[in-house]
Short mmCIF file of C-alpha atoms in Angstrom, two decimals:
data_model
loop_
_atom_site.label_atom_id
_atom_site.label_comp_id
_atom_site.label_asym_id
_atom_site.label_seq_id
_atom_site.Cartn_x
_atom_site.Cartn_y
_atom_site.Cartn_z
CA THR A 1 16.54 -4.84 0.31
CA GLN A 2 14.26 -5.37 -2.62
CA LEU A 3 13.21 -2.24 -4.57
CA LEU A 4 10.38 -1.51 -6.89
CA GLU A 5 10.83 1.31 -9.45
CA GLN A 6 7.88 2.79 -11.02
CA SER A 7 7.74 4.88 -14.17
CA PRO A 8 6.75 7.52 -15.01
CA GLN A 9 6.35 9.32 -11.72
CA PHE A 10 3.81 11.77 -13.16
CA LEU A 11 1.70 11.50 -16.18
CA SER A 12 -0.90 14.08 -17.57
CA ILE A 13 -2.82 13.04 -20.61
CA GLN A 14 -6.00 13.93 -22.53
CA GLU A 15 -9.22 11.86 -22.23
CA GLY A 16 -9.16 9.11 -24.77
CA GLU A 17 -5.38 8.56 -24.86
CA ASN A 18 -3.76 5.32 -23.99
CA LEU A 19 -0.92 4.99 -21.43
CA THR A 20 1.33 2.43 -19.84
CA VAL A 21 2.94 2.40 -16.38
CA TYR A 22 5.91 0.30 -15.51
CA CYS A 23 6.98 -1.41 -12.38
CA ASN A 24 10.50 -2.83 -12.39
CA SER A 25 12.83 -4.62 -10.00
CA SER A 26 16.01 -6.63 -9.98
CA SER A 27 14.38 -9.04 -7.50
CA VAL A 28 11.87 -11.87 -8.06
CA PHE A 29 8.48 -11.54 -6.49
CA SER A 30 6.10 -14.32 -5.64
CA SER A 31 3.11 -12.09 -6.56
CA LEU A 32 2.56 -8.45 -7.53
CA GLN A 33 -0.32 -6.20 -6.96
CA TRP A 34 -1.53 -3.04 -8.36
CA TYR A 35 -3.48 -0.39 -6.42
CA ARG A 36 -5.20 2.88 -7.13
CA GLN A 37 -5.30 5.63 -4.40
CA GLU A 38 -7.30 8.73 -4.32
CA PRO A 39 -6.46 11.80 -2.17
CA GLY A 40 -7.28 11.31 1.54
CA GLU A 41 -8.03 7.62 1.16
CA GLY A 42 -6.22 4.32 1.45
CA PRO A 43 -5.05 2.30 -1.58
CA VAL A 44 -7.66 0.05 -3.24
CA LEU A 45 -6.56 -3.18 -4.79
CA LEU A 46 -6.99 -3.46 -8.58
CA VAL A 47 -5.43 -6.73 -9.34
CA THR A 48 -3.11 -9.51 -8.10
CA VAL A 49 -0.80 -11.49 -10.52
CA VAL A 50 1.10 -14.53 -9.50
CA THR A 51 2.32 -16.41 -12.54
CA GLY A 52 5.12 -15.27 -14.79
CA GLY A 53 3.69 -13.99 -18.14
CA GLU A 54 0.21 -13.66 -16.63
CA VAL A 55 -2.13 -11.10 -18.20
CA LYS A 56 -5.21 -9.81 -16.53
CA LYS A 57 -7.79 -7.45 -17.78
CA LEU A 58 -10.16 -5.29 -15.86
CA LYS A 59 -12.40 -3.35 -18.27
CA ARG A 60 -9.94 -0.84 -19.97
CA LEU A 61 -7.11 -1.86 -17.74
CA THR A 62 -4.57 -4.56 -18.77
CA PHE A 63 -2.06 -5.86 -16.25
CA GLN A 64 0.98 -8.09 -17.15
CA PHE A 65 3.48 -9.86 -14.88
CA GLY A 66 6.83 -10.31 -16.57
CA ASP A 67 7.97 -13.86 -17.44
CA ALA A 68 10.78 -13.74 -14.83
CA ARG A 69 8.37 -12.22 -12.13
CA LYS A 70 10.58 -9.14 -11.75
CA ASP A 71 8.48 -6.59 -13.55
CA SER A 72 4.94 -5.67 -14.33
CA SER A 73 3.06 -3.19 -16.47
CA LEU A 74 -0.35 -1.41 -16.28
CA HIS A 75 -1.84 -0.39 -19.63
CA ILE A 76 -4.96 1.86 -19.77
CA THR A 77 -6.93 2.14 -23.00
CA ALA A 78 -8.90 5.19 -23.74
CA ALA A 79 -8.26 6.89 -20.35
CA GLN A 80 -11.07 8.70 -18.71
CA PRO A 81 -11.04 11.43 -16.07
CA GLY A 82 -12.22 8.81 -13.41
CA ASP A 83 -8.85 7.08 -13.94
CA THR A 84 -7.13 9.98 -12.26
CA GLY A 85 -5.30 8.84 -9.12
CA LEU A 86 -2.06 7.54 -7.73
CA TYR A 87 -1.13 4.07 -9.06
CA LEU A 88 0.93 1.87 -6.83
CA CYS A 89 2.57 -1.55 -7.55
CA ALA A 90 3.51 -3.84 -4.65
CA GLY A 91 5.58 -7.08 -4.77
CA ALA A 92 5.46 -9.80 -2.21
CA GLU A 93 8.79 -11.07 -0.87
CA GLY A 94 9.26 -14.85 -1.47
CA GLY A 95 6.11 -16.64 -0.52
CA THR A 96 5.23 -14.11 2.22
CA TYR A 97 2.64 -11.43 2.57
CA LYS A 98 5.40 -8.80 3.25
CA TYR A 99 5.00 -6.29 0.47
CA ILE A 100 7.40 -3.78 -1.04
CA PHE A 101 5.68 -0.85 -2.63
CA GLY A 102 6.85 1.16 -5.65
CA THR A 103 6.97 5.00 -5.27
CA GLY A 104 3.85 5.46 -7.33
CA THR A 105 2.67 7.02 -10.61
CA ARG A 106 0.44 9.96 -10.34
CA LEU A 107 -1.91 10.07 -13.22
CA LYS A 108 -4.05 12.98 -14.29
CA VAL A 109 -6.64 12.59 -17.14
CA LEU A 110 -7.87 15.90 -18.48
CA ALA A 111 -11.35 16.08 -19.90
CA ASN B 1 -18.92 -5.23 6.64
CA ALA B 2 -16.84 -2.36 7.86
CA GLY B 3 -13.56 -3.86 6.56
CA VAL B 4 -10.64 -2.02 8.09
CA THR B 5 -11.21 0.97 10.45
CA GLN B 6 -8.61 3.39 11.74
CA THR B 7 -8.82 6.04 14.46
CA PRO B 8 -8.14 8.88 14.72
CA LYS B 9 -8.30 10.32 11.28
CA PHE B 10 -6.11 13.25 12.23
CA GLN B 11 -3.71 13.90 15.12
CA VAL B 12 -1.26 16.60 16.14
CA LEU B 13 1.39 15.76 18.64
CA LYS B 14 4.27 17.70 20.18
CA THR B 15 7.81 16.21 20.22
CA GLY B 16 8.09 13.70 22.89
CA GLN B 17 4.45 12.88 23.26
CA SER B 18 3.13 9.29 22.94
CA MET B 19 -0.02 7.97 21.40
CA THR B 20 -1.69 4.88 19.93
CA LEU B 21 -3.26 4.60 16.48
CA GLN B 22 -6.03 2.12 16.49
CA CYS B 23 -6.71 -0.34 13.71
CA ALA B 24 -9.48 -2.97 13.66
CA GLN B 25 -10.77 -5.35 11.00
CA ASP B 26 -13.87 -7.58 10.84
CA MET B 27 -12.77 -10.01 8.05
CA ASN B 28 -11.09 -12.51 10.43
CA HIS B 29 -7.79 -12.08 8.63
CA GLU B 30 -4.65 -13.38 10.42
CA TYR B 31 -2.20 -11.12 8.73
CA MET B 32 -2.17 -7.39 9.39
CA SER B 33 0.33 -4.61 8.58
CA TRP B 34 1.21 -1.00 9.41
CA TYR B 35 2.64 1.26 6.67
CA ARG B 36 3.62 4.91 6.53
CA GLN B 37 3.38 6.93 3.36
CA ASP B 38 5.53 9.95 2.75
CA PRO B 39 5.65 12.05 -0.40
CA GLY B 40 7.66 10.42 -3.14
CA MET B 41 8.40 7.36 -1.06
CA GLY B 42 5.44 5.09 -1.59
CA LEU B 43 4.25 3.05 1.36
CA ARG B 44 6.92 1.54 3.78
CA LEU B 45 6.17 -1.39 6.05
CA ILE B 46 6.61 -0.54 9.80
CA HIS B 47 5.49 -3.74 11.53
CA TYR B 48 3.37 -6.66 10.68
CA SER B 49 1.61 -9.56 12.42
CA VAL B 50 0.86 -13.15 11.14
CA GLY B 51 -1.65 -13.75 13.93
CA ALA B 52 -2.61 -13.02 17.54
CA GLY B 53 0.42 -12.86 19.71
CA ILE B 54 2.93 -12.77 16.82
CA THR B 55 4.52 -9.58 15.42
CA ASP B 56 7.62 -8.78 13.52
CA GLN B 57 9.52 -5.68 12.19
CA GLY B 58 9.16 -4.36 8.73
CA GLU B 59 11.42 -1.94 6.86
CA VAL B 60 11.17 1.16 9.21
CA PRO B 61 10.29 -0.15 12.77
CA ASN B 62 12.34 2.38 14.92
CA GLY B 63 10.28 4.47 17.25
CA TYR B 64 7.11 2.29 16.85
CA ASN B 65 5.81 -0.61 18.97
CA VAL B 66 2.98 -3.03 18.16
CA SER B 67 1.14 -5.79 19.83
CA ARG B 68 -1.68 -8.24 18.67
CA SER B 69 -3.77 -9.63 21.47
CA THR B 70 -6.84 -10.40 19.34
CA THR B 71 -7.24 -11.25 15.56
CA GLU B 72 -9.29 -8.01 15.12
CA ASP B 73 -7.06 -5.35 16.62
CA PHE B 74 -3.58 -4.23 15.76
CA PRO B 75 -2.63 -1.02 17.51
CA LEU B 76 0.44 0.97 16.63
CA ARG B 77 2.18 2.91 19.43
CA LEU B 78 4.44 5.89 19.11
CA LEU B 79 6.63 5.95 22.15
CA SER B 80 8.20 9.39 21.91
CA ALA B 81 6.99 11.29 18.87
CA ALA B 82 9.54 13.02 16.64
CA PRO B 83 9.03 15.42 13.65
CA SER B 84 10.34 12.65 11.32
CA GLN B 85 7.29 10.58 12.24
CA THR B 86 5.07 13.20 10.58
CA SER B 87 3.30 11.01 7.91
CA VAL B 88 0.16 9.28 6.85
CA TYR B 89 -0.20 5.92 8.46
CA PHE B 90 -2.18 3.07 6.95
CA CYS B 91 -3.30 -0.13 8.53
CA ALA B 92 -3.89 -3.16 6.18
CA SER B 93 -5.47 -6.52 6.56
CA THR B 94 -4.50 -9.36 4.17
CA GLY B 95 -6.74 -12.11 3.08
CA PRO B 96 -5.56 -15.73 2.62
CA GLY B 97 -4.60 -17.23 -0.76
CA ARG B 98 -3.49 -14.55 -3.13
CA GLY B 99 -2.71 -12.19 -0.28
CA GLU B 100 -5.09 -9.26 -1.27
CA GLN B 101 -4.62 -6.40 1.08
CA TYR B 102 -7.46 -4.24 2.33
CA PHE B 103 -6.46 -0.80 3.59
CA GLY B 104 -7.99 1.46 6.14
CA PRO B 105 -8.57 5.14 5.44
CA GLY B 106 -5.46 6.27 7.15
CA THR B 107 -4.44 8.53 9.98
CA ARG B 108 -2.74 11.81 9.16
CA LEU B 109 -0.19 12.49 11.95
CA THR B 110 1.73 15.77 12.40
CA VAL B 111 4.44 16.06 15.02
CA THR B 112 5.58 19.72 15.83
#
């Protein structure tokens, strides 16, 4: 069974600080996705990365897929209270749409 | 577009009762999935379907049944509810190509 480990599990920072969330596995994924989930709602897709070494930017969020496609990171620059939420990574098993989810990173940004 | 809809939003069952969680999508996606989300465990795949008439098991299928008679609908049935099935259930529809998943709002189920 493929596993995805996310770190840290919890993160509480002040507005304006930078942070990085990690998603690691010993398995290779054909693609990796990042989601943000707010209380009482379903996850919302932020980005999909498919190529080893790929870097994608979404405003203040930067996503990177590891060269070996086993890990990924999410970097937030100058965090804002609106970034508060649960961040989830999900890896697709070998060419399928079957996704394994990480356990999540709960981020709180204080004003 | 409504995207992915789920009903009910909340449900309380007694041990041994059965029920069906409804899921529908209007994006004409072939691939749909059911997940459960428990504290500290992320989302775990229960069952998935690659198209009408085709379903398969995910990571935690025991105690759940699915069927897919149309592209739009993918109901999840609990045959005999158990307290261990207390969870939040999410249905997702996956677009072609890069496999972007669109989630419904979830059903919060409590089994007493």
